[in-house]
Amino acid sequence: MLILLKKGATDDQVAAVEERVRQAGLTPGLVPGKARTAITVTGNWGEAMIPDVRSMPGVMRAIRVSKPYRLATAEAADARTEIAIGEALVGSDNAWFVAGPCSVDEESRLLETAHYLKSLGAQALRGGAYKPRSNPYAFQGHGEPALQMLARAREATGLPIVTEAMDLEQLAMVEEYADVVQIGARNMQNYSLLKRVGRSSKPVILKRGLSASVDELLNAAEYILKEGNCHVILCERGVRTFASHSRFTLDVAAIPVLKALTHLPVIVDPSHPAGVRNLVRPLARAGIAAGADGLLVEVHPEPEHALSDADQALRYADVASLAAEARGISQVLNRSFGADAD
Ligand code: PEP
Ligand code: MN
């Protein structure tokens, strides 16, 4: 059962609802929220008191939820969640366009890339300062200096910054610079990190784990929502299968499935499942056609100088074509893609 309080509900009203739940022998779980408070109640027999709770002052809705992820489930909301990031509204009819290098390397190159992407209608700049690498000797990211470069790129272009935090220590630092915190695929089930980012004031992109089911992804999102951060964007980025012709297998079906199961925005990352440049555009087109609320794509002006994921980095001309294609596909679906291009 889920109880949603009205926006202006007073502390006394919230306390009275909690007390009513306790009287029924159940345990209320308070979910603090900037916009509104929610109370989750475990146990099916809580349903009996739904009509009673509904009539209490300060209560907006009291509903039975059938899923274990009570706040992430589509049943918990009467509209899709829309998250304002810069001038974009993620989860709306406008599909979000995020692009940038896998890892931040050189400042002038990053600035040039940011300006170019903005001219194509990109709405946010991605770039890793801390990189989760399979090999410990591989480039690990420039750390805080990279975050500072990203902040200067934001200042120069107005583009909000998306960057990853891999652990609790990095998160404190990343939050100071980022507009959106990315939780990478390898950390989708890092529950202490999820709880901590749930207390962050920054929106979160939560990437699907390498072998995670859709249910596991939604339960991971629930960890963040439960702490009060309702700004969670899910990202399908491919899963591991027996197929060896691409780096991962983009689970296109997961996009409409997730959109039916949750009110949260669902975006697609076509770069990591592709692994190679020539597969990125077809996968991106498939993701947008399947209804993704945005595209997170890796771009580098000179992939031969990229310090990570060089083979899958789109060049300028590729990303220009992709943006045009994504616009065309979105139009067919009565949506738009990205901001206006120059
Ligand atoms: C990335 O976005 O560069 C990245 C490491 O993604 P993932 O966590 O999906 O592998
Ligand atoms: Mn990458």
Coordinates of C-alpha atoms in Angstrom, one line a residue, residues 4-336:
L4 CA 0.7 10.0 -1.0
L5 CA 0.3 13.2 1.1
K6 CA -0.9 16.5 -0.3
K7 CA 1.8 19.1 -1.1
G8 CA 1.0 21.3 1.9
A9 CA 0.4 18.4 4.4
T10 CA 1.4 19.5 7.9
D11 CA 3.8 17.5 10.1
D12 CA 0.8 16.8 12.4
Q13 CA -1.3 15.4 9.5
V14 CA 1.6 13.1 8.5
A15 CA 2.1 11.9 12.1
A16 CA -1.7 11.2 12.3
V17 CA -1.5 9.0 9.2
E18 CA 1.6 7.2 10.5
E19 CA -0.3 6.6 13.8
R20 CA -3.3 5.2 12.0
V21 CA -1.0 2.7 10.1
R22 CA 0.6 1.7 13.4
Q23 CA -2.8 1.2 15.0
A24 CA -3.5 -1.4 12.3
G25 CA -0.4 -3.3 13.4
L26 CA 1.5 -2.2 10.3
T27 CA 4.8 -0.3 9.9
P28 CA 4.8 3.0 8.1
G29 CA 7.9 3.9 6.0
L30 CA 8.2 7.6 5.6
V31 CA 9.6 8.8 2.3
P32 CA 10.6 12.4 2.5
G33 CA 10.2 14.3 -0.7
K34 CA 10.9 17.9 -1.8
A35 CA 7.6 18.1 -3.6
R36 CA 5.5 15.8 -1.4
T37 CA 5.8 13.1 1.3
A38 CA 4.8 9.5 0.8
I39 CA 4.3 6.7 3.3
T40 CA 4.8 3.1 2.2
V41 CA 3.0 0.3 4.1
T42 CA 4.1 -3.3 4.0
G43 CA 1.5 -6.1 4.1
N44 CA -1.6 -6.8 2.0
W45 CA -4.0 -6.6 4.9
G46 CA -3.3 -2.9 5.0
E47 CA -5.8 -2.6 2.2
A48 CA -8.7 -2.8 4.6
M49 CA -7.9 0.7 5.9
I50 CA -7.5 2.4 2.5
P51 CA -11.0 4.1 2.5
D52 CA -10.3 5.3 6.1
V53 CA -6.9 6.7 5.3
R54 CA -8.2 8.4 2.1
S55 CA -10.5 10.5 4.2
M56 CA -7.8 11.7 6.6
P57 CA -6.7 15.4 6.3
G58 CA -3.6 15.9 4.2
V59 CA -4.0 12.6 2.3
M60 CA -4.0 12.9 -1.5
R61 CA -4.1 9.2 -2.5
A62 CA -4.0 5.8 -0.8
I63 CA -3.6 2.9 -3.2
R64 CA -2.8 -0.7 -3.3
V65 CA 0.4 -1.4 -5.2
S66 CA 1.0 -4.9 -6.6
K67 CA 4.8 -4.4 -7.2
P68 CA 7.6 -4.6 -4.7
Y69 CA 9.0 -1.4 -6.1
R70 CA 6.2 0.7 -4.7
L71 CA 7.4 4.2 -5.6
A72 CA 8.8 3.3 -9.0
T73 CA 5.7 1.4 -10.2
A74 CA 3.5 3.1 -12.7
E75 CA 0.6 2.4 -10.3
A76 CA 2.1 5.0 -7.9
A77 CA 1.7 8.0 -10.2
D78 CA -1.1 9.2 -12.4
A79 CA 1.3 10.8 -14.9
R80 CA 4.8 10.1 -16.2
T81 CA 7.6 11.8 -14.2
E82 CA 9.1 14.7 -16.0
I83 CA 12.5 16.0 -14.7
A84 CA 13.8 19.5 -15.5
I85 CA 17.4 19.4 -16.4
G86 CA 18.6 22.8 -17.7
E87 CA 16.1 23.7 -20.4
A88 CA 15.0 20.2 -21.1
L89 CA 12.1 18.3 -19.5
V90 CA 13.2 14.6 -19.4
G91 CA 10.3 12.2 -19.7
S92 CA 8.2 14.6 -21.7
D93 CA 7.4 14.5 -25.5
N94 CA 10.8 15.9 -26.1
A95 CA 13.4 13.2 -26.2
W96 CA 16.5 14.3 -24.3
F97 CA 19.8 14.5 -26.3
V98 CA 22.9 13.9 -24.2
A99 CA 26.3 13.5 -25.8
G100 CA 30.0 13.8 -25.1
P101 CA 33.2 11.8 -24.7
C102 CA 33.4 8.6 -22.7
S103 CA 36.1 10.2 -20.6
V104 CA 37.2 13.8 -20.4
D105 CA 40.7 14.1 -21.8
E106 CA 41.9 17.5 -23.0
E107 CA 40.1 20.8 -22.1
S108 CA 40.2 22.6 -25.5
R109 CA 38.9 19.5 -27.2
L110 CA 36.1 19.1 -24.6
L111 CA 35.1 22.7 -25.1
E112 CA 35.1 22.4 -28.9
T113 CA 33.0 19.2 -28.6
A114 CA 30.5 20.8 -26.3
H115 CA 30.1 23.8 -28.7
Y116 CA 29.6 21.5 -31.6
L117 CA 27.1 19.2 -29.8
K118 CA 25.2 22.3 -28.7
S119 CA 24.9 23.4 -32.3
L120 CA 23.3 20.1 -33.1
G121 CA 20.7 20.5 -30.4
A122 CA 22.3 18.5 -27.6
Q123 CA 20.7 19.4 -24.2
A124 CA 23.5 18.1 -21.9
L125 CA 27.2 17.2 -22.1
R126 CA 28.4 13.8 -20.8
G127 CA 32.0 13.0 -19.9
G128 CA 33.6 10.7 -17.4
A129 CA 36.0 12.0 -14.7
Y130 CA 36.1 8.7 -12.9
K131 CA 36.0 5.6 -15.1
P132 CA 35.1 2.1 -14.2
R133 CA 37.6 0.1 -16.3
S134 CA 37.8 -3.7 -16.6
N135 CA 41.6 -3.5 -16.6
P136 CA 43.2 -1.7 -13.6
Y137 CA 46.1 -0.4 -15.8
A138 CA 43.7 1.3 -18.2
F139 CA 43.1 5.0 -17.9
Q140 CA 41.0 5.7 -14.8
G141 CA 39.9 9.2 -15.5
H142 CA 41.4 12.6 -14.7
G143 CA 39.3 12.9 -11.5
E144 CA 38.6 16.4 -10.1
P145 CA 40.5 18.3 -12.8
A146 CA 38.1 16.7 -15.3
L147 CA 35.1 17.8 -13.2
Q148 CA 36.5 21.3 -13.3
M149 CA 36.9 21.1 -17.1
L150 CA 33.3 20.0 -17.4
A151 CA 32.2 22.9 -15.2
R152 CA 34.0 25.3 -17.5
A153 CA 32.4 23.7 -20.5
R154 CA 29.0 24.2 -18.9
E155 CA 29.9 27.9 -18.2
A156 CA 30.9 28.3 -21.9
T157 CA 27.9 26.6 -23.5
G158 CA 25.1 26.5 -20.9
L159 CA 24.9 22.7 -21.3
P160 CA 24.2 20.8 -18.0
I161 CA 26.8 18.2 -17.1
V162 CA 26.3 14.4 -16.7
T163 CA 29.1 12.5 -15.1
E164 CA 29.6 9.3 -13.2
A165 CA 30.4 8.6 -9.5
M166 CA 31.6 5.1 -8.7
D167 CA 31.8 5.3 -4.9
L168 CA 30.7 7.3 -1.9
E169 CA 33.8 9.3 -1.7
Q170 CA 33.6 10.3 -5.4
L171 CA 29.9 11.1 -5.1
A172 CA 30.6 13.9 -2.6
M173 CA 33.0 15.5 -5.1
V174 CA 30.9 14.8 -8.2
E175 CA 27.8 16.4 -6.7
E176 CA 29.7 19.7 -6.4
Y177 CA 30.1 19.9 -10.1
A178 CA 27.6 17.7 -11.9
D179 CA 24.0 18.6 -12.8
V180 CA 23.2 14.9 -13.2
V181 CA 25.0 12.0 -11.4
Q182 CA 25.4 8.8 -13.4
I183 CA 25.4 5.5 -11.6
G184 CA 27.1 3.1 -14.0
A185 CA 26.1 -0.4 -15.0
R186 CA 28.7 -2.0 -12.7
N187 CA 27.2 -0.2 -9.7
M188 CA 23.5 -0.8 -10.3
Q189 CA 23.4 -3.0 -7.3
N190 CA 25.8 -1.1 -5.1
Y191 CA 23.1 -0.5 -2.4
S192 CA 25.1 1.9 -0.2
L193 CA 25.8 4.1 -3.2
L194 CA 22.1 4.0 -4.3
K195 CA 21.0 5.0 -0.8
R196 CA 23.5 7.8 -0.7
V197 CA 22.5 9.2 -4.1
G198 CA 18.9 8.9 -3.0
R199 CA 19.8 11.6 -0.5
S200 CA 21.4 13.8 -3.2
S201 CA 19.7 16.9 -4.5
K202 CA 20.9 16.0 -8.1
P203 CA 19.0 14.0 -10.6
V204 CA 20.4 10.5 -11.3
I205 CA 20.9 8.4 -14.4
L206 CA 20.7 4.8 -13.3
K207 CA 22.2 2.4 -15.9
R208 CA 21.0 -1.2 -16.1
G209 CA 23.5 -3.7 -14.8
L210 CA 25.3 -5.9 -17.2
S211 CA 23.2 -8.9 -16.3
A212 CA 20.3 -7.3 -14.5
S213 CA 16.7 -8.0 -15.2
V214 CA 14.1 -5.3 -15.6
D215 CA 12.8 -6.1 -12.1
E216 CA 16.3 -5.7 -10.6
L217 CA 16.7 -2.3 -12.3
L218 CA 13.4 -1.1 -11.0
N219 CA 14.2 -2.4 -7.5
A220 CA 17.6 -0.5 -7.7
A221 CA 15.6 2.7 -8.7
E222 CA 13.4 2.1 -5.6
Y223 CA 16.5 2.3 -3.3
I224 CA 17.0 5.9 -4.7
L225 CA 13.4 6.9 -4.6
K226 CA 12.9 5.5 -1.1
E227 CA 15.5 8.0 0.3
G228 CA 13.5 10.9 -1.2
N229 CA 15.2 11.6 -4.5
C230 CA 12.4 11.3 -7.0
H231 CA 14.6 12.4 -10.0
V232 CA 15.6 9.1 -11.4
I233 CA 16.2 8.4 -15.1
L234 CA 16.6 4.7 -16.1
C235 CA 19.1 3.9 -18.9
E236 CA 19.0 0.7 -21.1
R237 CA 22.6 0.2 -22.2
G238 CA 22.7 -3.5 -23.2
V239 CA 23.2 -6.7 -21.3
R240 CA 25.6 -9.6 -21.7
T241 CA 24.3 -12.5 -23.8
F242 CA 26.0 -15.3 -25.9
A243 CA 26.1 -12.9 -28.9
S244 CA 29.7 -11.9 -29.7
H245 CA 29.0 -9.7 -32.7
S246 CA 28.4 -6.6 -30.5
R247 CA 29.9 -5.6 -27.2
F248 CA 26.6 -6.1 -25.3
T249 CA 23.1 -6.9 -26.6
L250 CA 20.8 -3.8 -26.6
D251 CA 17.6 -5.0 -25.1
V252 CA 15.2 -2.9 -27.2
A253 CA 12.2 -4.6 -25.8
A254 CA 13.1 -3.5 -22.3
I255 CA 12.3 0.1 -23.3
P256 CA 8.6 -0.3 -23.9
V257 CA 8.4 -2.8 -21.0
L258 CA 10.0 -0.4 -18.6
K259 CA 7.8 2.4 -19.8
A260 CA 4.8 0.3 -19.0
L261 CA 6.0 -0.7 -15.6
T262 CA 7.2 2.6 -14.3
H263 CA 6.4 6.4 -14.5
L264 CA 10.2 7.2 -14.6
P265 CA 11.9 8.4 -17.8
V266 CA 13.7 5.6 -19.8
I267 CA 16.6 6.6 -22.0
V268 CA 18.9 4.5 -24.2
D269 CA 22.7 4.4 -24.5
P270 CA 23.5 2.9 -27.9
S271 CA 27.3 3.3 -27.6
H272 CA 28.2 0.6 -25.0
P273 CA 26.1 -2.2 -26.6
A274 CA 27.6 -1.3 -30.0
G275 CA 31.2 -1.3 -29.0
V276 CA 32.1 -0.2 -32.6
R277 CA 31.2 3.0 -34.3
N278 CA 29.2 1.6 -37.2
L279 CA 26.6 -0.1 -34.9
V280 CA 25.9 3.0 -32.8
R281 CA 23.6 4.8 -35.2
P282 CA 21.3 1.8 -36.0
L283 CA 21.0 1.0 -32.3
A284 CA 20.2 4.6 -31.4
R285 CA 17.6 4.7 -34.1
A286 CA 16.1 1.5 -32.7
G287 CA 16.0 2.9 -29.2
I288 CA 14.3 6.1 -30.2
A289 CA 11.8 4.2 -32.4
A290 CA 11.0 1.9 -29.4
G291 CA 10.0 5.0 -27.4
A292 CA 13.1 5.9 -25.4
D293 CA 12.9 9.3 -23.6
G294 CA 16.4 10.2 -24.6
L295 CA 19.7 9.3 -26.1
L296 CA 23.1 9.1 -24.2
V297 CA 25.8 8.8 -26.8
E298 CA 29.6 8.9 -26.9
V299 CA 31.2 11.3 -29.2
H300 CA 34.9 12.2 -29.8
P301 CA 36.3 14.5 -32.5
E302 CA 39.4 12.4 -32.8
P303 CA 38.7 8.9 -31.6
E304 CA 42.3 7.9 -32.2
H305 CA 43.2 10.2 -29.3
A306 CA 40.3 9.0 -27.0
L307 CA 41.6 7.5 -23.7
S308 CA 38.6 5.1 -23.3
D309 CA 36.0 3.5 -25.6
A310 CA 37.7 4.9 -28.7
D311 CA 36.2 2.3 -31.1
Q312 CA 32.6 3.3 -30.3
A313 CA 33.0 7.0 -30.3
L314 CA 31.0 8.8 -33.0
R315 CA 32.8 11.4 -35.0
Y316 CA 31.2 14.8 -35.6
A317 CA 29.7 13.9 -38.9
D318 CA 28.2 10.7 -37.5
V319 CA 26.5 12.4 -34.6
A320 CA 25.2 15.1 -36.9
S321 CA 23.6 12.4 -39.0
L322 CA 22.3 10.6 -35.9
A323 CA 20.7 13.8 -34.6
A324 CA 18.9 14.3 -37.9
E325 CA 17.7 10.7 -38.0
A326 CA 16.5 10.8 -34.3
R327 CA 14.6 14.0 -35.2
G328 CA 12.9 12.3 -38.1
I329 CA 11.9 9.2 -36.1
S330 CA 10.7 11.3 -33.2
Q331 CA 8.4 13.3 -35.6
V332 CA 6.8 10.1 -36.8
L333 CA 6.0 9.3 -33.1
N334 CA 4.6 12.8 -32.5
R335 CA 7.6 13.7 -30.4
S336 CA 10.6 16.0 -30.8

